[in-house]
mmCIF file of C-alpha atoms in Angstrom:
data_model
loop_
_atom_site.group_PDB
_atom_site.id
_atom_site.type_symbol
_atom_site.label_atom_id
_atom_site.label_comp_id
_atom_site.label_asym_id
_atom_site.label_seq_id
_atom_site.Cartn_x
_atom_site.Cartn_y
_atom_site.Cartn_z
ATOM 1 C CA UNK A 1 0.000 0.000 0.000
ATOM 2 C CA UNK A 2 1.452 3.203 -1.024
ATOM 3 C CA UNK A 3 -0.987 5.795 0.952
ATOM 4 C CA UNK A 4 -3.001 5.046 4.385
ATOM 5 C CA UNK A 5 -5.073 7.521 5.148
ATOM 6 C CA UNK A 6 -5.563 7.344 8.913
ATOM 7 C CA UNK A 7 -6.731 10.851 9.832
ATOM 8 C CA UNK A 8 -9.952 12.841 9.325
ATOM 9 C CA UNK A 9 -9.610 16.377 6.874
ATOM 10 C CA UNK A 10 -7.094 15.045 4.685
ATOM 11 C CA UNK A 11 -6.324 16.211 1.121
ATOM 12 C CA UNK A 12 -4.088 13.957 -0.451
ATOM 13 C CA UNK A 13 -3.011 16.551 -3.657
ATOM 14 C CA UNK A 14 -0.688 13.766 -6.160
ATOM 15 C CA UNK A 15 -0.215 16.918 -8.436
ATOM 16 C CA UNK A 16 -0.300 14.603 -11.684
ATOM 17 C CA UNK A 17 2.139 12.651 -10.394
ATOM 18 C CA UNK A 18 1.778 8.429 -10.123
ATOM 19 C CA UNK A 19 2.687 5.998 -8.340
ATOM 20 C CA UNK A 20 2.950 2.458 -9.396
ATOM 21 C CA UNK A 21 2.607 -1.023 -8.031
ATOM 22 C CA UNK A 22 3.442 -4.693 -8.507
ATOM 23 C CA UNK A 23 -0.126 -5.804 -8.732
ATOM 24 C CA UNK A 24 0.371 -7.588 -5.036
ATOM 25 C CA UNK A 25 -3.034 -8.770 -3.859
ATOM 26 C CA UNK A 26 -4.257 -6.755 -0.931
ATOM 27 C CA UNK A 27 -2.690 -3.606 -1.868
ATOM 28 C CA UNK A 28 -3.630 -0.168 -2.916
ATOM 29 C CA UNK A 29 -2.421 2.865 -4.044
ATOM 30 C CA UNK A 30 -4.509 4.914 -1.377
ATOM 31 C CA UNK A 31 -6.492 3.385 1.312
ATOM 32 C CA UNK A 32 -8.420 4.908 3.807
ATOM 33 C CA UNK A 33 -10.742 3.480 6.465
ATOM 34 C CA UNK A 34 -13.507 5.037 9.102
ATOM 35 C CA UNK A 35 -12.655 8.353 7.820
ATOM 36 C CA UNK A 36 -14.629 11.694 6.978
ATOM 37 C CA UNK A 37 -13.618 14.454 5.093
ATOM 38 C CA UNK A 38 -11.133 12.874 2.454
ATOM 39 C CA UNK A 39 -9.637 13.814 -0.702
ATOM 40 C CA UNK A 40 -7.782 12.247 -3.143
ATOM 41 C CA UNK A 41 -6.896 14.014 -6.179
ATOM 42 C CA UNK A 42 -4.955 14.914 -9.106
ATOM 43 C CA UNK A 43 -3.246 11.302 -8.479
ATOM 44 C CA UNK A 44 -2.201 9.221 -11.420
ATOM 45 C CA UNK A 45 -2.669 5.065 -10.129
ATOM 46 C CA UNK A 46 -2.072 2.036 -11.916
ATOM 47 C CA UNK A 47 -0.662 -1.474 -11.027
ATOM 48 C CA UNK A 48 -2.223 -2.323 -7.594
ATOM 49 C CA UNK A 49 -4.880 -5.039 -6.409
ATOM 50 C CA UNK A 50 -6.935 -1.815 -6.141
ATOM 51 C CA UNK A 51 -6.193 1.901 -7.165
ATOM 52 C CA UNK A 52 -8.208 3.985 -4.347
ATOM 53 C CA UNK A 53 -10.406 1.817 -1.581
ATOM 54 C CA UNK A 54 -12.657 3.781 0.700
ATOM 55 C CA UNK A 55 -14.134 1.880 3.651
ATOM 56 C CA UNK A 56 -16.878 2.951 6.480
ATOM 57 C CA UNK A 57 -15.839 6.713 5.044
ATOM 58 C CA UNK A 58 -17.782 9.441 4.889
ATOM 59 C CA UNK A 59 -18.345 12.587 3.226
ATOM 60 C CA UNK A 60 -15.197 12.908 0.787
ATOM 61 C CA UNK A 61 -14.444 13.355 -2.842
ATOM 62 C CA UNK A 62 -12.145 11.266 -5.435
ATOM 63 C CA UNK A 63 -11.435 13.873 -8.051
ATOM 64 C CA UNK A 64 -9.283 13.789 -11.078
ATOM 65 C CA UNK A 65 -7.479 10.995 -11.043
ATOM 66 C CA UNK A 66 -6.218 8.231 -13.906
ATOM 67 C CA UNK A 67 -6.880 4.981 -12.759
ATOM 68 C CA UNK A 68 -5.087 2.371 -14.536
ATOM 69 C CA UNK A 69 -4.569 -1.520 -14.668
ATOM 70 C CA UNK A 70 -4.952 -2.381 -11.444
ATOM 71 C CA UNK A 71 -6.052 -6.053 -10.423
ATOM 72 C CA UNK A 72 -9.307 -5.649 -9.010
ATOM 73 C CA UNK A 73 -11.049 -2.015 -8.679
ATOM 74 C CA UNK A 74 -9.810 1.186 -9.715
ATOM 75 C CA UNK A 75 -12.025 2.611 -7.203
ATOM 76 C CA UNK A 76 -13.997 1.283 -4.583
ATOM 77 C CA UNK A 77 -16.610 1.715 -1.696
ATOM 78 C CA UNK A 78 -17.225 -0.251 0.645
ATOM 79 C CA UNK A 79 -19.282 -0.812 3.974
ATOM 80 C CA UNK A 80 -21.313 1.800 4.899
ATOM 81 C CA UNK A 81 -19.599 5.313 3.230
ATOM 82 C CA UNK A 82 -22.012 7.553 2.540
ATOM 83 C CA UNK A 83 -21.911 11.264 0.702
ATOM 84 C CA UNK A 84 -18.689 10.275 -1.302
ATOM 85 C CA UNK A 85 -18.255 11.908 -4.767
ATOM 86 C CA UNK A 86 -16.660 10.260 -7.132
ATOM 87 C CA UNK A 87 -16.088 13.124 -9.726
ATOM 88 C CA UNK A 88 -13.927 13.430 -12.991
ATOM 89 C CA UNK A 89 -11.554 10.529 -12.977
ATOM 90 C CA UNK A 90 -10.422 8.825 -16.018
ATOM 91 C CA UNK A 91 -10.548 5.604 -15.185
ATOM 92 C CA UNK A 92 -9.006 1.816 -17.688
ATOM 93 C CA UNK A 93 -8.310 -1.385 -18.228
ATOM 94 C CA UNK A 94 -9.186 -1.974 -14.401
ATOM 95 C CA UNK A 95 -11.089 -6.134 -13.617
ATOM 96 C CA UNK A 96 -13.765 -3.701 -12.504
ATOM 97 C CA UNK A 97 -13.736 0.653 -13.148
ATOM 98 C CA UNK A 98 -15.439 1.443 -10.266
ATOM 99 C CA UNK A 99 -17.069 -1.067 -7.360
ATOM 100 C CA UNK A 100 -19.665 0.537 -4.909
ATOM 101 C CA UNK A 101 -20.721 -1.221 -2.180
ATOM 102 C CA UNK A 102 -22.460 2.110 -0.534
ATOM 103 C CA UNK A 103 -25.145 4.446 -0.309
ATOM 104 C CA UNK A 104 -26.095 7.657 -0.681
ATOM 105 C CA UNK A 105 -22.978 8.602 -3.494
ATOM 106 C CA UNK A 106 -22.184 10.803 -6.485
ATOM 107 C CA UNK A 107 -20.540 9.423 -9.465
ATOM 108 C CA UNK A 108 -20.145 12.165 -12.363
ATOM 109 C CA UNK A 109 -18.438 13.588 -15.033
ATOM 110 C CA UNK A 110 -16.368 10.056 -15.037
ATOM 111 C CA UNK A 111 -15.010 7.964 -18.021
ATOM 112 C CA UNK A 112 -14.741 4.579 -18.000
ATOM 113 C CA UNK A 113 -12.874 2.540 -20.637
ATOM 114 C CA UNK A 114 -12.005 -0.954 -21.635
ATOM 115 C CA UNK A 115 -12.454 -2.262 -17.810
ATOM 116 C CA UNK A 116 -12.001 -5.920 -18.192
ATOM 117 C CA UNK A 117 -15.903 -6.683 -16.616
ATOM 118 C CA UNK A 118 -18.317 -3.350 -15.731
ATOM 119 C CA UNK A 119 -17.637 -0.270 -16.073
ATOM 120 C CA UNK A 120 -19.545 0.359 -12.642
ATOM 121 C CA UNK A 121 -20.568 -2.350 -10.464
ATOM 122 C CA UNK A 122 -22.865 -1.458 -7.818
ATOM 123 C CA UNK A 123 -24.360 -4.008 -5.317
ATOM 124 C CA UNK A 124 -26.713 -3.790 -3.192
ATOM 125 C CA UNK A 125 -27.181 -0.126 -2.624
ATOM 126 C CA UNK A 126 -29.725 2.355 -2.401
ATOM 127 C CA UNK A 127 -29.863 6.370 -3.577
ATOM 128 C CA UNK A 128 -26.594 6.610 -5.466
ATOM 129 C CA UNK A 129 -26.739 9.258 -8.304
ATOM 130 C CA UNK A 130 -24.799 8.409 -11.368
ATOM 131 C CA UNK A 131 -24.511 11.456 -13.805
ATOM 132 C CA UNK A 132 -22.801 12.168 -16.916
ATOM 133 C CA UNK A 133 -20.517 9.411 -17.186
ATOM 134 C CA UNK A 134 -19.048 7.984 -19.950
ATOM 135 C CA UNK A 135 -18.461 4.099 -20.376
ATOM 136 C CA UNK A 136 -16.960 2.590 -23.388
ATOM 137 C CA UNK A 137 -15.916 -1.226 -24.549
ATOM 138 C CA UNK A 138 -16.619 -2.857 -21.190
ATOM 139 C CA UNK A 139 -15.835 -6.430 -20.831
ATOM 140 C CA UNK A 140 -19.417 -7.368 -19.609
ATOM 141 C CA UNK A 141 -22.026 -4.712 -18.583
ATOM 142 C CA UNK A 142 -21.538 -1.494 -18.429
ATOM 143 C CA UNK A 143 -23.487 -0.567 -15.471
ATOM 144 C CA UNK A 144 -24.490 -3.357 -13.598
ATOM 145 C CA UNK A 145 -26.782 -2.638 -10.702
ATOM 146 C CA UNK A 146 -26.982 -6.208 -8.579
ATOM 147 C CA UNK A 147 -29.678 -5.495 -5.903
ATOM 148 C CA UNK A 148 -31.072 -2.055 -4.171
ATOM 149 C CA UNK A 149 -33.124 0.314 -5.132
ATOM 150 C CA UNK A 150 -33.509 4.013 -5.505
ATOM 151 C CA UNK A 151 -29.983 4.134 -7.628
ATOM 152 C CA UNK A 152 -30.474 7.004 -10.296
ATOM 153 C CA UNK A 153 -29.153 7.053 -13.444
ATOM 154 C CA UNK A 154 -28.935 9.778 -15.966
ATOM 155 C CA UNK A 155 -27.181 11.679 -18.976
ATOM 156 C CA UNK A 156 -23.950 10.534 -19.985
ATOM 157 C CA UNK A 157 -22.575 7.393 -22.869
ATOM 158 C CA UNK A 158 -22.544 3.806 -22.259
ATOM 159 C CA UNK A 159 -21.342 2.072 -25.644
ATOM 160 C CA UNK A 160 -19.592 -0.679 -26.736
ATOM 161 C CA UNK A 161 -19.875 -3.073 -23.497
ATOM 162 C CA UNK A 162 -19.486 -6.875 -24.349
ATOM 163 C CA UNK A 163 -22.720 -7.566 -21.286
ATOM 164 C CA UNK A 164 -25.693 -4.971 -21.559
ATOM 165 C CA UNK A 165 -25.302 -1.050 -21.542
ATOM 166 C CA UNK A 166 -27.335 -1.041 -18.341
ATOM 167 C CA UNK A 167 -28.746 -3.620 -16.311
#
């Protein structure tokens, strides 16, 4: 794991710069868990089992970052983080581009290309917003919304996916 965020208020700033993994499982590029307030930006990521993982953290934003080949995720929620945007990150050839396993979440103005399975995975969650993204040549679905309710979807491209645009 390259960053651990284990502090509330924190802006982690990567100015364009990247940092790079060895594709170890269990490791990511920037970690942070039971935290408020976070930011990650302007952070290039590629070669971990997962480029940014947020866990039981709340109100933060993951903004303009390149998310590339990692293992599993290039970004994911998990476990109860709620009022996370997600927000302008260019994210590729990931096994999933982004996996959210939390409510009450933006995702917008993202693009999402040639992730090996979905472009966004969501499962079981409820009142996510998902605006204005664009999804192209997914492995399987697109969007693939596996249990919840209340998820909205709107604007934005979802072409080329091997699986359904949306389902």
């Amino acid at each position: 794991t390259c960053f651990n965020i284990t502090a509330d208020n924190i802006t982690l700033d990567g100015s364009g710069y990247s940092i790079n993994g060895d594709k170890g499982i269990g490791d990511y590029g920037v970690i942070a868990v039971g935290r408020t307030n976070v930011t990650v930006k302007n952070l290039n990521i590629s070669n971990f089992s997962r480029g940014i993982r947020l866990e039981i953290t709340n109100n933060s934003l993951i903004f303009n970052n390149t998310l590339i080949n990692n293992l599993d995720n290039g970004i994911g929620l998990y476990q109860f983080g709620t009022g996370i945007k997600i927000i302008n990150n260019k994210v590729s050839l990931n096994k999933d581009g982004l996996y959210i396993v939390a409510n009450n979440n933006t995702i917008q103005d993202n693009t999402l290309d040639s992730n090996l399975l979905r472009g966004i995975f969501l499962e079981a969650v409820t009142t996510n917003t998902i605006k204005d993204n664009i999804i192209l040549g997914s492995g399987g679905d697109g969007i693939l919304i596996f249990g919840g309710y209340n998820n909205e979807i709107s604007g934005g491209i979802v072409n080329g996916s091997l699986g359904h645009a949306i389902r």
